[in-house]
XYZ file of C-alpha atoms in Angstrom:
433
model
C -25.702 -12.546 18.652
C -24.293 -8.967 18.386
C -21.048 -8.529 16.485
C -17.982 -8.188 18.732
C -16.297 -4.796 18.844
C -13.027 -4.759 16.899
C -9.809 -3.040 18.007
C -6.877 -2.350 15.685
C -3.545 -2.295 17.516
C -0.984 -0.687 15.231
C 2.773 -0.306 15.619
C 4.430 3.009 14.682
C 8.030 2.552 13.489
C 8.357 0.858 10.069
C 4.582 0.290 10.151
C 2.601 3.531 10.453
C 5.717 5.280 9.166
C 8.240 4.037 6.622
C 11.201 4.498 8.963
C 12.540 3.819 12.455
C 12.146 7.191 14.186
C 15.087 6.841 16.602
C 17.372 6.024 13.670
C 16.102 9.146 11.897
C 16.526 11.241 15.065
C 20.139 10.082 15.258
C 20.748 11.259 11.688
C 19.452 14.697 12.692
C 21.147 15.003 16.102
C 24.521 13.570 15.033
C 24.682 15.328 11.664
C 27.925 17.120 12.553
C 29.464 14.404 14.763
C 32.875 13.192 13.489
C 32.000 9.515 14.171
C 28.395 9.766 13.005
C 28.468 6.819 10.557
C 29.775 4.384 13.189
C 27.176 5.624 15.725
C 24.337 5.371 13.142
C 25.345 1.769 12.504
C 25.332 0.948 16.221
C 21.848 2.469 16.661
C 20.488 0.583 13.638
C 22.014 -2.657 14.934
C 20.388 -2.202 18.359
C 17.038 -1.529 16.615
C 17.259 -4.670 14.488
C 18.480 -6.914 17.331
C 15.387 -5.976 19.352
C 12.991 -6.286 16.379
C 14.309 -9.761 15.608
C 14.152 -10.841 19.256
C 17.954 -11.131 19.622
C 18.248 -8.469 22.369
C 15.815 -7.388 25.082
C 13.827 -4.295 24.153
C 14.823 -2.406 27.327
C 18.532 -2.982 26.690
C 18.183 -1.909 23.054
C 16.253 1.240 24.018
C 18.719 2.267 26.727
C 21.674 1.907 24.356
C 19.977 3.880 21.555
C 18.856 6.816 23.741
C 22.367 7.012 25.205
C 23.915 7.343 21.749
C 21.441 9.953 20.444
C 22.775 13.213 21.942
C 19.440 14.776 20.933
C 17.456 17.806 22.133
C 13.992 19.310 21.666
C 15.030 21.250 18.572
C 16.119 17.979 16.934
C 12.709 16.533 17.876
C 10.919 19.347 16.008
C 12.963 18.558 12.886
C 12.186 14.860 13.298
C 8.404 15.440 13.531
C 8.455 17.495 10.323
C 10.364 14.669 8.617
C 8.104 11.863 9.947
C 4.943 13.600 8.730
C 6.285 13.131 5.195
C 7.200 9.504 5.881
C 3.801 8.021 6.758
C 3.463 4.667 4.966
C 1.758 5.171 1.616
C -1.057 2.693 2.219
C -1.846 4.240 5.639
C -2.025 7.786 4.277
C -4.168 6.536 1.365
C -6.680 5.143 3.891
C -6.974 8.234 6.104
C -10.768 7.931 5.904
C -10.628 4.577 7.723
C -8.914 6.164 10.735
C -11.454 8.970 10.819
C -14.345 6.473 10.876
C -12.663 4.169 13.409
C -11.132 6.794 15.715
C -12.433 4.955 18.805
C -11.120 1.568 17.689
C -7.514 2.321 16.620
C -4.711 2.126 19.176
C -1.118 3.051 18.415
C 1.054 0.872 20.636
C 4.762 1.500 20.232
C 8.117 1.235 21.914
C 8.835 4.635 20.352
C 8.136 7.989 22.016
C 4.951 10.014 22.408
C 6.853 13.237 21.774
C 7.185 12.402 18.076
C 4.365 9.844 17.607
C 1.448 12.012 18.803
C 1.957 14.923 16.329
C 2.231 12.457 13.409
C -0.742 10.155 14.100
C -3.028 12.945 15.397
C -3.302 14.199 11.792
C -5.183 10.950 11.122
C -7.835 11.563 13.827
C -6.230 9.005 16.161
C -7.123 10.054 19.696
C -4.354 11.099 22.097
C -5.752 8.766 24.762
C -5.331 5.863 22.310
C -1.607 6.487 21.803
C 0.552 4.296 24.048
C 4.301 4.900 23.873
C 7.373 5.828 25.914
C 8.298 9.346 27.047
C 11.664 11.079 27.132
C 13.326 12.637 30.178
C 14.877 16.020 29.365
C 17.017 18.562 31.200
C 15.889 22.157 31.797
C 17.546 23.278 28.558
C 15.792 20.608 26.488
C 18.470 17.918 26.180
C 17.191 14.326 26.018
C 19.106 12.388 28.630
C 16.922 9.390 29.419
C 13.394 7.943 29.283
C 10.732 7.051 31.825
C 11.800 3.602 33.062
C 8.480 3.138 34.919
C 6.587 2.936 31.603
C 5.853 -0.743 30.826
C 6.555 -0.086 27.128
C 10.216 0.538 27.958
C 10.555 -3.029 29.250
C 10.938 -6.385 27.546
C 7.424 -7.658 26.718
C 6.065 -4.158 27.306
C 3.260 -4.391 24.759
C 2.023 -7.599 26.419
C 2.059 -5.922 29.868
C 0.173 -2.905 28.508
C -2.581 -4.997 26.891
C -2.962 -7.125 30.011
C -3.554 -3.873 31.902
C -6.014 -2.447 29.312
C -8.270 -5.562 29.408
C -9.846 -4.791 26.015
C -12.839 -6.943 25.147
C -13.697 -7.874 21.570
C -11.844 -8.881 18.398
C -8.243 -7.638 18.627
C -6.082 -7.328 15.500
C -2.364 -6.533 15.713
C -0.457 -4.936 12.823
C 3.297 -4.523 13.007
C 6.710 -5.493 11.709
C 8.591 -6.610 14.814
C 9.009 -9.199 17.530
C 7.182 -7.124 20.158
C 4.106 -7.129 17.880
C 4.234 -10.906 17.465
C 4.502 -11.304 21.263
C 0.906 -10.040 21.569
C -0.253 -13.013 19.486
C 2.040 -15.447 21.243
C 0.596 -14.351 24.590
C -2.987 -14.905 23.337
C -3.959 -11.257 23.934
C -4.899 -10.598 20.295
C -6.909 -12.727 17.875
C -4.690 -12.279 14.821
C -1.227 -10.884 14.075
C -0.659 -9.289 10.656
C 3.013 -8.926 9.687
C 3.227 -5.568 7.902
C 5.864 -5.778 5.150
C 5.361 -2.591 3.118
C 8.580 -1.110 4.508
C 10.567 -4.059 5.839
C 10.045 -7.820 5.946
C 11.764 -9.525 8.877
C 11.879 -13.224 8.006
C 11.692 -14.420 11.615
C 8.473 -12.393 12.132
C 6.858 -13.117 8.754
C 7.203 -16.861 9.419
C 5.115 -16.545 12.619
C 2.341 -14.255 11.352
C -1.304 -15.240 10.869
C -1.273 -13.197 7.683
C 1.367 -11.264 5.735
C 0.069 -7.829 4.771
C 2.301 -6.012 2.242
C 0.046 -2.952 2.562
C -2.711 -1.627 4.814
C -5.057 -2.097 1.830
C -4.436 -5.853 2.121
C -5.356 -5.817 5.829
C -8.585 -3.935 5.098
C -9.384 -6.217 2.146
C -9.050 -9.538 4.004
C -11.134 -8.191 6.886
C -13.768 -6.742 4.506
C -13.323 -3.199 5.829
C -13.867 0.083 3.907
C -10.758 1.040 1.932
C -9.457 3.592 -0.544
C -8.793 1.095 -3.338
C -11.061 -1.777 -4.204
C -8.418 -4.461 -4.721
C -4.961 -4.399 -3.053
C -2.212 -3.768 -5.586
C 0.004 -6.353 -3.893
C -2.463 -8.975 -5.214
C -1.978 -7.858 -8.836
C 0.658 -9.981 -10.546
C 2.983 -7.934 -12.749
C 5.159 -10.041 -15.021
C 8.335 -8.338 -16.276
C 9.878 -10.245 -19.184
C 13.404 -9.934 -20.581
C 16.351 -7.593 -20.053
C 14.661 -4.611 -18.391
C 16.242 -1.519 -16.827
C 16.087 -1.760 -12.976
C 14.339 1.648 -12.873
C 11.301 0.099 -14.612
C 11.035 -2.625 -11.965
C 11.617 -0.098 -9.174
C 8.754 2.172 -10.372
C 6.313 -0.760 -10.515
C 7.495 -2.210 -7.194
C 7.127 1.164 -5.461
C 3.548 1.255 -6.740
C 2.892 -1.820 -4.588
C 2.521 -4.436 -7.351
C 3.598 -8.064 -6.977
C 6.540 -8.367 -9.399
C 7.928 -11.494 -11.097
C 10.932 -10.899 -13.373
C 11.288 -13.741 -15.907
C 13.013 -14.518 -19.208
C 9.765 -15.714 -20.825
C 5.973 -15.812 -20.327
C 5.749 -19.073 -18.372
C 2.511 -21.042 -18.688
C 1.906 -21.084 -14.929
C 1.405 -17.274 -14.928
C -0.994 -17.049 -17.896
C -4.303 -17.257 -15.985
C -3.291 -14.930 -13.110
C -1.196 -12.169 -14.679
C -2.691 -8.654 -14.454
C 0.144 -6.647 -16.071
C 2.911 -7.608 -18.502
C 5.947 -5.410 -19.136
C 8.167 -6.547 -22.021
C 11.768 -5.649 -22.810
C 12.468 -4.418 -26.336
C 12.641 -7.382 -28.745
C 10.389 -9.716 -26.709
C 7.279 -11.258 -28.328
C 3.938 -12.581 -27.057
C 2.110 -15.638 -28.334
C -1.570 -15.124 -29.318
C -2.748 -18.316 -27.600
C -1.248 -17.174 -24.305
C -2.855 -13.742 -24.753
C -6.264 -15.361 -25.329
C -5.950 -17.312 -22.079
C -4.694 -14.349 -20.013
C -8.188 -13.577 -18.715
C -7.040 -11.218 -15.934
C -4.582 -9.251 -18.091
C -5.427 -5.545 -18.016
C -2.448 -3.855 -19.629
C 0.803 -4.493 -21.530
C 3.760 -2.097 -21.412
C 6.348 -2.533 -24.157
C 9.768 -0.921 -23.732
C 10.230 0.057 -27.377
C 8.115 -0.289 -30.509
C 5.674 -3.207 -30.161
C 4.873 -3.319 -33.894
C 4.723 -6.979 -35.074
C 5.650 -8.254 -31.583
C 2.101 -9.358 -30.677
C -1.474 -8.991 -31.923
C -2.759 -5.477 -31.099
C -6.247 -6.243 -32.456
C -6.562 -9.281 -30.186
C -5.543 -7.118 -27.197
C -8.211 -4.557 -28.086
C -10.913 -7.221 -28.438
C -9.932 -8.610 -25.010
C -9.941 -5.169 -23.346
C -6.150 -5.134 -22.804
C -4.666 -1.620 -22.925
C -1.278 -1.431 -24.697
C 1.407 1.194 -24.063
C 4.548 1.188 -26.196
C 7.228 3.617 -27.330
C 7.019 3.682 -31.171
C 9.977 6.107 -31.422
C 12.071 3.754 -29.259
C 13.600 6.623 -27.287
C 16.303 5.196 -24.956
C 16.207 8.334 -22.753
C 12.534 7.714 -22.060
C 13.087 4.719 -19.741
C 10.476 5.717 -17.126
C 7.764 6.524 -19.701
C 6.184 3.045 -20.024
C 6.167 1.958 -16.337
C 4.664 5.335 -15.352
C 1.925 5.015 -18.006
C 1.142 1.467 -16.850
C 1.000 2.534 -13.177
C -1.157 5.558 -14.023
C -3.606 3.357 -15.937
C -3.857 0.935 -12.999
C -4.358 3.784 -10.503
C -6.673 6.175 -12.376
C -7.861 4.358 -15.509
C -5.994 6.854 -17.753
C -5.364 5.477 -21.252
C -3.450 8.610 -22.314
C -0.902 7.730 -25.059
C -2.158 4.141 -25.309
C -1.424 2.522 -28.678
C -4.741 0.669 -29.087
C -7.355 2.299 -26.827
C -9.274 5.585 -27.008
C -7.148 8.141 -25.126
C -8.766 9.224 -21.885
C -7.138 11.117 -19.015
C -9.041 12.382 -16.006
C -8.450 13.561 -12.444
C -9.071 11.398 -9.404
C -12.236 12.523 -7.612
C -12.130 12.372 -3.800
C -14.785 10.496 -1.815
C -15.990 8.592 -4.859
C -15.730 5.130 -6.404
C -14.411 4.748 -9.946
C -15.879 2.019 -12.156
C -14.421 1.039 -15.536
C -16.524 -0.575 -18.252
C -14.920 -1.741 -21.524
C -17.357 -2.845 -24.212
C -17.764 -3.387 -27.954
C -18.594 -0.134 -29.717
C -22.231 -0.808 -30.523
C -25.176 1.598 -30.047
C -27.059 1.784 -26.760
C -24.460 0.476 -24.275
C -24.217 3.703 -22.258
C -28.011 3.791 -21.939
C -27.910 0.251 -20.531
C -25.091 1.143 -18.115
C -27.007 4.155 -16.809
C -30.229 2.121 -16.525
C -28.350 -0.234 -14.170
C -27.149 2.744 -12.072
C -30.693 4.149 -11.926
C -32.123 0.792 -10.783
C -29.605 0.726 -7.919
C -30.284 4.399 -6.954
C -26.669 5.338 -7.717
C -25.750 9.015 -7.961
C -23.214 9.648 -10.764
C -20.713 12.438 -10.019
C -18.753 12.124 -13.263
C -18.909 10.030 -16.413
C -16.571 9.816 -19.384
C -16.816 7.814 -22.610
C -14.309 7.520 -25.423
C -14.698 5.201 -28.399
C -12.809 4.008 -31.427
C -14.101 1.778 -34.253
C -13.745 -1.348 -32.070
C -14.505 -0.473 -28.456
C -16.058 1.909 -25.975
C -14.159 2.852 -22.819
C -16.441 4.244 -20.087
C -15.376 5.557 -16.698
C -18.051 6.382 -14.122
C -17.419 8.020 -10.739
C -20.137 7.420 -8.134
C -20.325 8.717 -4.568
C -22.831 6.262 -3.128
C -22.216 3.024 -1.273
C -22.946 0.117 -3.574
C -23.781 -3.560 -3.260
C -22.112 -6.423 -5.147
C -25.276 -6.912 -7.227
C -24.468 -3.651 -9.050
C -21.248 -5.202 -10.420
C -23.010 -8.374 -11.517
C -25.588 -6.318 -13.413
C -22.886 -4.239 -15.177
C -20.919 -7.360 -16.158
C -24.082 -8.955 -17.602
C -24.707 -6.112 -20.079
C -24.442 -7.552 -23.578
C -21.165 -6.762 -25.423
C -19.265 -6.149 -22.140
C -15.575 -7.047 -22.545
C -14.180 -6.142 -19.093
C -15.469 -4.453 -15.961
C -13.544 -3.492 -12.815
C -13.738 -1.252 -9.772
C -10.663 0.941 -9.482
C -11.216 2.402 -6.017
């Protein structure tokens, strides 16, 4: 039986972009208005009431457009702003949109005038963009919207999809009530609540799946993606009295953060990253059992706080601040994030220092092994057997370990990974992207 065609129905505001466009337009158009703060608040309230299902969409839209006092010049400023506000995980996966240009639909209660210029950069076809349109006067003032457009009405997305009669597997991705209505009506197969920018509790509770990033959506549906494993699935344990900036940097990188006073037993087997406040210690038994742990960031000098040699033998990269510089508060979280994103071990305290650029349209594989002769030959024999073309390869060693990074540009099968993991003296292997 042939595989059903898949369609991806994606919301715009707070999903494709990080912001609500009408709220942003208000900030531009009302910049010099004496009562701007009160009007901003009203517009935001109308947005949220509709998104949470507390006010009909048509009523919310009418009230917001009325309060805008916007014109075409304001729209131009808005478009420039929105292009910089595309959600990080969407912009990271631009290649997906290029490959699936026929299958992606933007369905929004927003307006084509600002949506089309933003999503068109991602190869999304104009005929696949469904949104409202403004009504303007001869001199370019926005005074109303097209009330005949079904997307301006309550349940507009449902009415539109009923009209389109799409056949196949339909996936909806969005943050609001109107997105959930598509699932409730039975018009789509699955609704993914997108929470990278905002998590509305009433919507999250009804979703088939919560997707904190577009990477997560692609991962669970086994679709091509920019990074191999969604960062929201990597548990980052922050222990002790840590500056909020540290947590903010790691959270903004998309990691799943737990802030605790100690290394609780329940996290030992799943933790991928540990960040420790100055003065905190780690027990060697817990370290031995932390099989998924990739890196430790220590906010100060980690000397005598845990076993560096054990970390090295287990392939755990350690970053600390031996000089204990209090002005350097973003140094450790940035090093940890950079290691997770690119494999860079620059300024690590226990690993060979390796820093390298990200190579576009390639996959990066990391192999950590004991420093014994012949490992690289074995690694490259595996690549040759799988007809893999290497575009870049880097190896750094110290007395204990070898740290190899290989960039390949070919598609690969899962058997390749199994073969690399089976090489004798392998400590850790992972695919970065």
